[in-house]
PDB file of C-alpha atoms in Angstrom:
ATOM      1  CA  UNK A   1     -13.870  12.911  10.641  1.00 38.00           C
ATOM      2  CA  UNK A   2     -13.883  13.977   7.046  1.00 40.00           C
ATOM      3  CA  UNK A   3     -16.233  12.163   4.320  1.00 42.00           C
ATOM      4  CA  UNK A   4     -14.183   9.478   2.437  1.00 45.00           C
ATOM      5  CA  UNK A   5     -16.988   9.450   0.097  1.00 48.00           C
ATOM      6  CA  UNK A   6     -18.627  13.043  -1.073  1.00 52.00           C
ATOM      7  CA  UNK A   7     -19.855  12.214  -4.717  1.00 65.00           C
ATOM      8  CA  UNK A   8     -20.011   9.055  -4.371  1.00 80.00           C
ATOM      9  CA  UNK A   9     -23.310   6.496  -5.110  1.00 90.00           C
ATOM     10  CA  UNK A  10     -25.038   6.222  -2.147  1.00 93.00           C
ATOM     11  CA  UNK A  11     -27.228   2.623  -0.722  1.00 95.00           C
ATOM     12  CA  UNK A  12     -29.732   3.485   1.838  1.00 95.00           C
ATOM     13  CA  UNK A  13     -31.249   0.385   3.519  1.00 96.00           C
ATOM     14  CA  UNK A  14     -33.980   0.346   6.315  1.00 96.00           C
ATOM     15  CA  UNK A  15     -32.102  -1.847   9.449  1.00 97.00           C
ATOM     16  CA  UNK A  16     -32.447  -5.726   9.437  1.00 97.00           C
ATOM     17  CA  UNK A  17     -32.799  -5.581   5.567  1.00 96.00           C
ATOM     18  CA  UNK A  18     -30.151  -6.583   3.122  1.00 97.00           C
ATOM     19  CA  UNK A  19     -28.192  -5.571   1.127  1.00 97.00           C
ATOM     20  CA  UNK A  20     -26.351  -5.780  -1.888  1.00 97.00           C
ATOM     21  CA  UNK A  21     -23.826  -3.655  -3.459  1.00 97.00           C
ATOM     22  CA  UNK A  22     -22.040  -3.842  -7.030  1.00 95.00           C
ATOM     23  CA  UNK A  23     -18.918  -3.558  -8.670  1.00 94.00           C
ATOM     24  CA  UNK A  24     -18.147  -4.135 -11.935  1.00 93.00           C
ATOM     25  CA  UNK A  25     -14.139  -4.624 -12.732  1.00 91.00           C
ATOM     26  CA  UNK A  26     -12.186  -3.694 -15.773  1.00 84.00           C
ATOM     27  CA  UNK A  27      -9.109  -6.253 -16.171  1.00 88.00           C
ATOM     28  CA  UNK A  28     -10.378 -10.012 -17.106  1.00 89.00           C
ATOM     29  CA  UNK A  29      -7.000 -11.183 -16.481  1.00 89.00           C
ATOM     30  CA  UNK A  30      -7.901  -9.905 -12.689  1.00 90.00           C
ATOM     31  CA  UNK A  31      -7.621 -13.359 -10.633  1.00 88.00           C
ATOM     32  CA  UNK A  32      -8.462 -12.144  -7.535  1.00 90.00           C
ATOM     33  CA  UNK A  33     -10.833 -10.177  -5.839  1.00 92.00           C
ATOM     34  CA  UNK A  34     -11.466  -8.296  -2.251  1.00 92.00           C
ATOM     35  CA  UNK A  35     -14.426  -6.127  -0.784  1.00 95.00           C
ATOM     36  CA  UNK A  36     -13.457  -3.065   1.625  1.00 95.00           C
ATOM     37  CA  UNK A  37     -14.993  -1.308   4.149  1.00 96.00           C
ATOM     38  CA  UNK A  38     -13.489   2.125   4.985  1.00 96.00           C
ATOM     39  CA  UNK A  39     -15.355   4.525   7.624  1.00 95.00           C
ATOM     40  CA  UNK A  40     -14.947   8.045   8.105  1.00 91.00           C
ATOM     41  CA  UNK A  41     -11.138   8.997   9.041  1.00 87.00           C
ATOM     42  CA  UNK A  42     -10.282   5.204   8.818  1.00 91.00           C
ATOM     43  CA  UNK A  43      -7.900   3.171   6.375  1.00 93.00           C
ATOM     44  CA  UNK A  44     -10.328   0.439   4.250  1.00 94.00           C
ATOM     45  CA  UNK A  45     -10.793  -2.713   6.273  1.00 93.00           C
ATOM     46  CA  UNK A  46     -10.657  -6.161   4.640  1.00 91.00           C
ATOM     47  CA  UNK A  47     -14.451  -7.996   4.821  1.00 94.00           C
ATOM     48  CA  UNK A  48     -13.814 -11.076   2.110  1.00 94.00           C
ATOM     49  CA  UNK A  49     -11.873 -11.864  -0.797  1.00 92.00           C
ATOM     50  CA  UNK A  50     -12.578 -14.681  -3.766  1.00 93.00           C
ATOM     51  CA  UNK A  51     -10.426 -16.039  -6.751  1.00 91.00           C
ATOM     52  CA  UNK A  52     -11.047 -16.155  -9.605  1.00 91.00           C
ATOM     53  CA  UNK A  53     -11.579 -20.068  -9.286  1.00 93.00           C
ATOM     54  CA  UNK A  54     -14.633 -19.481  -7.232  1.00 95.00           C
ATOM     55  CA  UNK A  55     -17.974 -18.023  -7.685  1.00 96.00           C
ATOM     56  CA  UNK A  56     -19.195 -17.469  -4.150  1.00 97.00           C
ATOM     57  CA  UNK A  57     -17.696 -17.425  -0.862  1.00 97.00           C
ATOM     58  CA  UNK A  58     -19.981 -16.715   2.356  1.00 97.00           C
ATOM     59  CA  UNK A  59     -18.069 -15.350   5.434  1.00 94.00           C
ATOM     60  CA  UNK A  60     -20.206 -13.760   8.412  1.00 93.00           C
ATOM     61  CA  UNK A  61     -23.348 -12.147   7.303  1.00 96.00           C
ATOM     62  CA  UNK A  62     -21.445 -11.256   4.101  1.00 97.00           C
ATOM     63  CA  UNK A  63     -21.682 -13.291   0.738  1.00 98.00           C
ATOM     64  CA  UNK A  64     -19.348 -12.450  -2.419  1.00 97.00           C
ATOM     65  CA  UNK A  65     -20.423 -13.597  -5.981  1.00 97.00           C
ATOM     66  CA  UNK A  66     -18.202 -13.409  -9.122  1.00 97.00           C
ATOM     67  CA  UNK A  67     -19.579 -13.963 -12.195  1.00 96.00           C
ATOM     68  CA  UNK A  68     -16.347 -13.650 -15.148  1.00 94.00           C
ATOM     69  CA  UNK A  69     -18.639 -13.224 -17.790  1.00 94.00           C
ATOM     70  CA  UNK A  70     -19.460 -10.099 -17.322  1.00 94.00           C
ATOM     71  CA  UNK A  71     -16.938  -8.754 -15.416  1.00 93.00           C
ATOM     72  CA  UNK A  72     -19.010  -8.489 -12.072  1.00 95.00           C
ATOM     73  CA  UNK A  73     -18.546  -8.464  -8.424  1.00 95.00           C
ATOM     74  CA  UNK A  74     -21.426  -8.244  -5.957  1.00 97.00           C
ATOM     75  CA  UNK A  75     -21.329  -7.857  -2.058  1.00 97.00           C
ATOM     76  CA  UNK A  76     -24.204  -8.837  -0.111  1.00 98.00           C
ATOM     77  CA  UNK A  77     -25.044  -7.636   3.679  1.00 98.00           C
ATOM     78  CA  UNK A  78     -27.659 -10.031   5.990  1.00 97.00           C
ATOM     79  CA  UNK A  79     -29.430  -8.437   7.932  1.00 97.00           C
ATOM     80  CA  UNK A  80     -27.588  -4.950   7.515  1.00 97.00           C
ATOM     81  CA  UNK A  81     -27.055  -2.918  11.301  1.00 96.00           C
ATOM     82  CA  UNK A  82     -26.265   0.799  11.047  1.00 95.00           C
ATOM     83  CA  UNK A  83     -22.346  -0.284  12.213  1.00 95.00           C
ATOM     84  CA  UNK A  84     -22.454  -1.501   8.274  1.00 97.00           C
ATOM     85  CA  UNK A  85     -22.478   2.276   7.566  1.00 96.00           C
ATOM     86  CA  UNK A  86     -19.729   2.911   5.544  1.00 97.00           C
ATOM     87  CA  UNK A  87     -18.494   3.025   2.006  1.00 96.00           C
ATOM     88  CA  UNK A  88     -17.201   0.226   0.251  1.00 97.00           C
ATOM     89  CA  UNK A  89     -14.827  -0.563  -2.437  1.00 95.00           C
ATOM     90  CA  UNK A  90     -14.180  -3.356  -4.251  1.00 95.00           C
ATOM     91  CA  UNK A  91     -10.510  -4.067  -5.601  1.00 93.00           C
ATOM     92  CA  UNK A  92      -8.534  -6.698  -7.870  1.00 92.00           C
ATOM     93  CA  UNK A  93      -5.584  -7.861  -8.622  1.00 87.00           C
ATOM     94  CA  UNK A  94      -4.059  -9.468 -11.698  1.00 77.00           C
ATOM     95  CA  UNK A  95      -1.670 -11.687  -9.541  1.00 65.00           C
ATOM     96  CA  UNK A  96       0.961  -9.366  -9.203  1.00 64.00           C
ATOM     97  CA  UNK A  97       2.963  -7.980  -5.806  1.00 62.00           C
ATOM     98  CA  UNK A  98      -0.289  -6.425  -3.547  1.00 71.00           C
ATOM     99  CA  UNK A  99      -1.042  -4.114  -6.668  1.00 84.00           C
ATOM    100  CA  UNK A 100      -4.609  -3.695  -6.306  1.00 89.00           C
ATOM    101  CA  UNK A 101      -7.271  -1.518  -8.677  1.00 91.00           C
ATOM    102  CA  UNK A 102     -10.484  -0.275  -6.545  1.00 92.00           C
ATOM    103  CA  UNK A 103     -13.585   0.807  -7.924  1.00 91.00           C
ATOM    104  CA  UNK A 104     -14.826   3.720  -7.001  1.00 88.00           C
ATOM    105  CA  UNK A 105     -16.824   2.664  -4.086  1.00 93.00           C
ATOM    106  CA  UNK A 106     -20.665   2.920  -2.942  1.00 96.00           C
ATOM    107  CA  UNK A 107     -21.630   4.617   0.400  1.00 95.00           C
ATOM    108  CA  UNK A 108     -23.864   2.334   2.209  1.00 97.00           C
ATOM    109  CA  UNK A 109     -26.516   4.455   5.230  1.00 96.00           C
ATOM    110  CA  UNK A 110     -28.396   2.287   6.989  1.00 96.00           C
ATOM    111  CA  UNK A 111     -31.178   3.742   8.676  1.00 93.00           C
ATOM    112  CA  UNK A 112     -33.206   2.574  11.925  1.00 89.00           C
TER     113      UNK A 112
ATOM    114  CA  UNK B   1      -0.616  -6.840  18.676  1.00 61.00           C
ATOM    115  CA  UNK B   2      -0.208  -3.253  16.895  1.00 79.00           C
ATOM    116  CA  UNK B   3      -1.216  -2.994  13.465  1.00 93.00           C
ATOM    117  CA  UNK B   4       0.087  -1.037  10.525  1.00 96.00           C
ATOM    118  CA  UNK B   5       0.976   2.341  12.026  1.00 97.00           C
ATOM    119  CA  UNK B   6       1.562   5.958  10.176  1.00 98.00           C
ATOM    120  CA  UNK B   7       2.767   8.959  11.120  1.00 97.00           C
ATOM    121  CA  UNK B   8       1.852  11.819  11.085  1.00 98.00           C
ATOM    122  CA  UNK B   9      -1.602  11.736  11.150  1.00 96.00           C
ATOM    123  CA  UNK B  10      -2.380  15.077   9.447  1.00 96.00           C
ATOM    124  CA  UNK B  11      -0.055  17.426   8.007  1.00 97.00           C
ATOM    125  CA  UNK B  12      -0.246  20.589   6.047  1.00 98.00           C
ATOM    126  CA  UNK B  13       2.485  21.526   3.477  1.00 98.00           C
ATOM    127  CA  UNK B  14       2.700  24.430   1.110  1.00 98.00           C
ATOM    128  CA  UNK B  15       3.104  24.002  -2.927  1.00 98.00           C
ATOM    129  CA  UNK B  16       6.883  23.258  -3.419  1.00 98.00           C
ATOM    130  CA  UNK B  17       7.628  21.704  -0.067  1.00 98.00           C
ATOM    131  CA  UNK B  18       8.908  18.346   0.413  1.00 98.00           C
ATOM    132  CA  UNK B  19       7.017  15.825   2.222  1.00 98.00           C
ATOM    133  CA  UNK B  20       8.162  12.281   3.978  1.00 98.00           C
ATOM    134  CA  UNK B  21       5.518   9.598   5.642  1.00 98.00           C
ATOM    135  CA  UNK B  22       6.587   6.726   7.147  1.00 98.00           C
ATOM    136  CA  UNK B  23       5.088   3.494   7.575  1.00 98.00           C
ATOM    137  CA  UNK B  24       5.654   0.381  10.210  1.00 98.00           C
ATOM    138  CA  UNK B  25       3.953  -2.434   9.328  1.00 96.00           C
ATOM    139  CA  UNK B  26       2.640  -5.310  11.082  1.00 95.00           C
ATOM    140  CA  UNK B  27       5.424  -7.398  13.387  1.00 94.00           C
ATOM    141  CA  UNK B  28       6.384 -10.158  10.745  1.00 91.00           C
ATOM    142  CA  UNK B  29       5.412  -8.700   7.344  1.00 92.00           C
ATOM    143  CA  UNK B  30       7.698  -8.235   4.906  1.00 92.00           C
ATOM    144  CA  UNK B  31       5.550  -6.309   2.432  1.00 92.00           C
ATOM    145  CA  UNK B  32       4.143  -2.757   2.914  1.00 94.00           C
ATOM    146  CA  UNK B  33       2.308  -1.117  -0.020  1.00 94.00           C
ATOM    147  CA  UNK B  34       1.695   2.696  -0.297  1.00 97.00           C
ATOM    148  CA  UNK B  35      -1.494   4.115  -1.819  1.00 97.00           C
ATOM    149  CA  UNK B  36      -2.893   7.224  -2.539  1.00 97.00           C
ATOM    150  CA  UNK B  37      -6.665   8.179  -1.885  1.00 96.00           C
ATOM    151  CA  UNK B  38      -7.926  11.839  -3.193  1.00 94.00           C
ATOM    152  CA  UNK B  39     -11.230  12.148  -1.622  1.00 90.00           C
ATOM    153  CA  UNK B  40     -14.242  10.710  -3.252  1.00 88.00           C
ATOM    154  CA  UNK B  41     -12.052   8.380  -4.605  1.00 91.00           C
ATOM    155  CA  UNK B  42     -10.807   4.815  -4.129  1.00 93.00           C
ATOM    156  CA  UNK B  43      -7.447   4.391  -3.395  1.00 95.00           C
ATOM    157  CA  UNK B  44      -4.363   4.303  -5.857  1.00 96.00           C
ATOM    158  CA  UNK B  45      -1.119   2.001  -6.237  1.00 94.00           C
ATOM    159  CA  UNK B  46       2.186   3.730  -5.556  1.00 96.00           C
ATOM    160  CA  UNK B  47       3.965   1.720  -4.393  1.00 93.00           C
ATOM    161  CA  UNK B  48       5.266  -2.128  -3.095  1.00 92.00           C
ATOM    162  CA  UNK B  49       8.282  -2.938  -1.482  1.00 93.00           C
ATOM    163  CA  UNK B  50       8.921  -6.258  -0.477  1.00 90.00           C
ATOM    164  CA  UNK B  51      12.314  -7.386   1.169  1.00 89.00           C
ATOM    165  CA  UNK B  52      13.617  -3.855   1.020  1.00 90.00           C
ATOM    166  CA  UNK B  53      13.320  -4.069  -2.957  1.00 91.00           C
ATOM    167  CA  UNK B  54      10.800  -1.662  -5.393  1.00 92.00           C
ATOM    168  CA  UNK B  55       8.339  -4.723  -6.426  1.00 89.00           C
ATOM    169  CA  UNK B  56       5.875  -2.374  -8.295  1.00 88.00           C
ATOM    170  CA  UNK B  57       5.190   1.489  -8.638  1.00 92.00           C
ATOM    171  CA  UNK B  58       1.670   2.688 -10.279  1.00 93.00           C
ATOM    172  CA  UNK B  59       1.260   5.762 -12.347  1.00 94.00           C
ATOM    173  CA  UNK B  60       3.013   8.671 -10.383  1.00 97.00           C
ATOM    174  CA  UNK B  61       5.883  11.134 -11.028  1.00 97.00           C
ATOM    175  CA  UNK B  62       9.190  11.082 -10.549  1.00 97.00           C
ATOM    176  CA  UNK B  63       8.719  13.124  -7.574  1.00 98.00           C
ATOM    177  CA  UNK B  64       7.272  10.725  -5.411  1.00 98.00           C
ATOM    178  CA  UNK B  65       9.892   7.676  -4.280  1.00 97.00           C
ATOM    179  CA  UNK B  66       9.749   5.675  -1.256  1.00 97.00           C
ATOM    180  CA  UNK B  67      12.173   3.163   0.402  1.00 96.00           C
ATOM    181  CA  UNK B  68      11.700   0.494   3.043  1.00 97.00           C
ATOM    182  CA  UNK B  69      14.613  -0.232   5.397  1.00 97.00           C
ATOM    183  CA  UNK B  70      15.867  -3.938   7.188  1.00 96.00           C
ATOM    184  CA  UNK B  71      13.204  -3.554   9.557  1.00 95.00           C
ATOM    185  CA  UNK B  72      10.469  -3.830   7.220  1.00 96.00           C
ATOM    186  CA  UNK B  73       9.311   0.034   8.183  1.00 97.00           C
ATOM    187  CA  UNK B  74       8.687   2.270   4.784  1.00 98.00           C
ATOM    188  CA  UNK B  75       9.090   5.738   3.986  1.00 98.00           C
ATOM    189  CA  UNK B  76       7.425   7.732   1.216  1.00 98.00           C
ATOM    190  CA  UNK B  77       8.414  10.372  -0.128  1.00 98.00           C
ATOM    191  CA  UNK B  78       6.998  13.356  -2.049  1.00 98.00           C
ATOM    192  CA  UNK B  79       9.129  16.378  -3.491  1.00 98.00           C
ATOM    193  CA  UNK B  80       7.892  19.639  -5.046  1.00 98.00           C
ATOM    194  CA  UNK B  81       4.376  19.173  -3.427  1.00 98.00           C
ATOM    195  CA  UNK B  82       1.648  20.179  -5.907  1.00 98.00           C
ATOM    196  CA  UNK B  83      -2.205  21.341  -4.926  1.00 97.00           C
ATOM    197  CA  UNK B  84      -3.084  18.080  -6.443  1.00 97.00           C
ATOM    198  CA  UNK B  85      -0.977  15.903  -3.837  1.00 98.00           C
ATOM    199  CA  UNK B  86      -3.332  16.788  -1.429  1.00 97.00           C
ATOM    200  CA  UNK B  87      -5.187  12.891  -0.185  1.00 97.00           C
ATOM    201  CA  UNK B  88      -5.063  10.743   2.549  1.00 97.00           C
ATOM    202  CA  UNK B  89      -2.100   8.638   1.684  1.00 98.00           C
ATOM    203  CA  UNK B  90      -2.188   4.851   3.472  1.00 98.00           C
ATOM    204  CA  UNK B  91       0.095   2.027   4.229  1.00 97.00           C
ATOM    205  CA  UNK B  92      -0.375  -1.566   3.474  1.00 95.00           C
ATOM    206  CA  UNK B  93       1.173  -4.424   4.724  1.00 93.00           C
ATOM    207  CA  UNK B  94       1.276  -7.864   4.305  1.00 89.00           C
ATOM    208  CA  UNK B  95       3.119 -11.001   5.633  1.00 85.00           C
ATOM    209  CA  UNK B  96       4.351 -11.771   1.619  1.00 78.00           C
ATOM    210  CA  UNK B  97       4.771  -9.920  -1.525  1.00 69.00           C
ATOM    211  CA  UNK B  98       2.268 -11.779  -3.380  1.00 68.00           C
ATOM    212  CA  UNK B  99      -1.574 -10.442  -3.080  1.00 59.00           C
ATOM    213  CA  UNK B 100      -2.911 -14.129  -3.670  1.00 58.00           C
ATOM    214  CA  UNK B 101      -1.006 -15.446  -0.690  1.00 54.00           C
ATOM    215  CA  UNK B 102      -2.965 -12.980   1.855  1.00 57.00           C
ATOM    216  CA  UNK B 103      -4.635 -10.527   3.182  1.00 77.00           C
ATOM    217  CA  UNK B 104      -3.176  -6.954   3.031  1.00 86.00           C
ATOM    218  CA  UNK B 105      -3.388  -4.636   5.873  1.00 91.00           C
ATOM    219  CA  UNK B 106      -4.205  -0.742   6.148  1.00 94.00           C
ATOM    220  CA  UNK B 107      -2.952   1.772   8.136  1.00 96.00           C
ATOM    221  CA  UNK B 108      -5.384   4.834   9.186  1.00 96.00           C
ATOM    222  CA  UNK B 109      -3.511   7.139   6.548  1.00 97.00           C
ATOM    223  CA  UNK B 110      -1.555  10.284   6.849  1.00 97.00           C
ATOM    224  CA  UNK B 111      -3.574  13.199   5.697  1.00 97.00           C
ATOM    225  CA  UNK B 112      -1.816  15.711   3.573  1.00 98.00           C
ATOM    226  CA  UNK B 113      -3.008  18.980   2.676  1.00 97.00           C
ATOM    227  CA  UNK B 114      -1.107  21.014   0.110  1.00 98.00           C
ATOM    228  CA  UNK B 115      -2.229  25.202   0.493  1.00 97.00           C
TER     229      UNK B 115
END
């Protein structure tokens, strides 16, 4: 299917390492926060979200951290597999009716 | 259960031509979102309907409008097509209007190329 990501930064990762990709977001009234995961030809898939209340959340093999201060969102990957191969974007939202702003993503390869 | 599905899948328009993509979101949700996604890019707001009313509408022309009808299904639509409409344009739902009350759905896009 066709690229979603042609010029975009690019994480390459050796499988079973992990990894961690960054966002940094522009709105500090943003109170919430989600990480996507769009492949090739495919709409972006929800991995984890956090508020703005919270500073890490873990979900399966994936950990979120928020840090306010600086405006910045990280994403990290356990043990990364090459079905992590995709490029993700993360997105916020001030609160508002499903009005989200996404960065402009990082493609993640993962090689054996 | 069927998720958010879009139709067409691809399409290819000319510059001037009118364009309409439609939307069904997932059995139950009252919300469906449209965004735009050029490639190499993230995805923009269009769009939100929720309960058949315009809830918000991003940074696009008047010749894009969109409407969602009493079964929750949404329809965009895009007049006097430009070289520059050419993305992948995706559907969101979600069971409220609200972004902090859940998760929000995609669709796998409709494709539009504009020659």
């Amino acid at each position: 299917g066709e690229s979603v990501g042609l010029h975009l930064p690019t994480l390459s990762v050796q499988e079973g390492d992990n990894s961690i990709i960054n966002c940094a977001y522009s709105n500090s009234a943003s109170d919430y926060f989600i990480w996507y995961k769009q492949e090739s030809g495919k709409g972006p898939q929800f991995i984890i979200d956090i508020r703005s209340n919270m500073d890490k959340r873990q979900g399966q093999r994936v950990t979120v951290l928020l840090n306010k201060t600086v405006k910045h969102l990280s994403l990290q990957i356990a043990a990364t597999q090459p079905g992590d191969s995709a490029v993700y974007f993360c997105a916020e939202s001030s609160g508002g009716y499903n009005k989200l702003i996404f960065g402009a993503g990082t493609r993640l390869a993962v090689h054996p | 259960d069927a998720g958010v599905t879009q139709s067409p899948t691809h399409l290819i328009k000319t510059r001037g031509q009118h364009v309409t993509l439609r939307c069904s979101p997932i059995s139950g949700h009252k919300s469906v979102s449209w965004y735009q996604q050029v490639l190499g890019q993230g995805p923009q707001f269009i769009f939100q309907y929720y309960e058949k009313e315009e809830r918000g509408r991003g940074n696009f022309p008047d010749r894009f409008s969109a409407r969602q009808f009493p079964n929750y299904s949404s329809e965009l639509n895009v007049n006097a097509l430009l070289l520059g409409d050419s993305a992948l344009y995706l559907c969101a739902s979600s069971l409220e209007g609200r972004m902090n009350t859940g998760e929000l759905f995609f669709g796998e896009g409709s494709r539009l190329t504009v020659l």
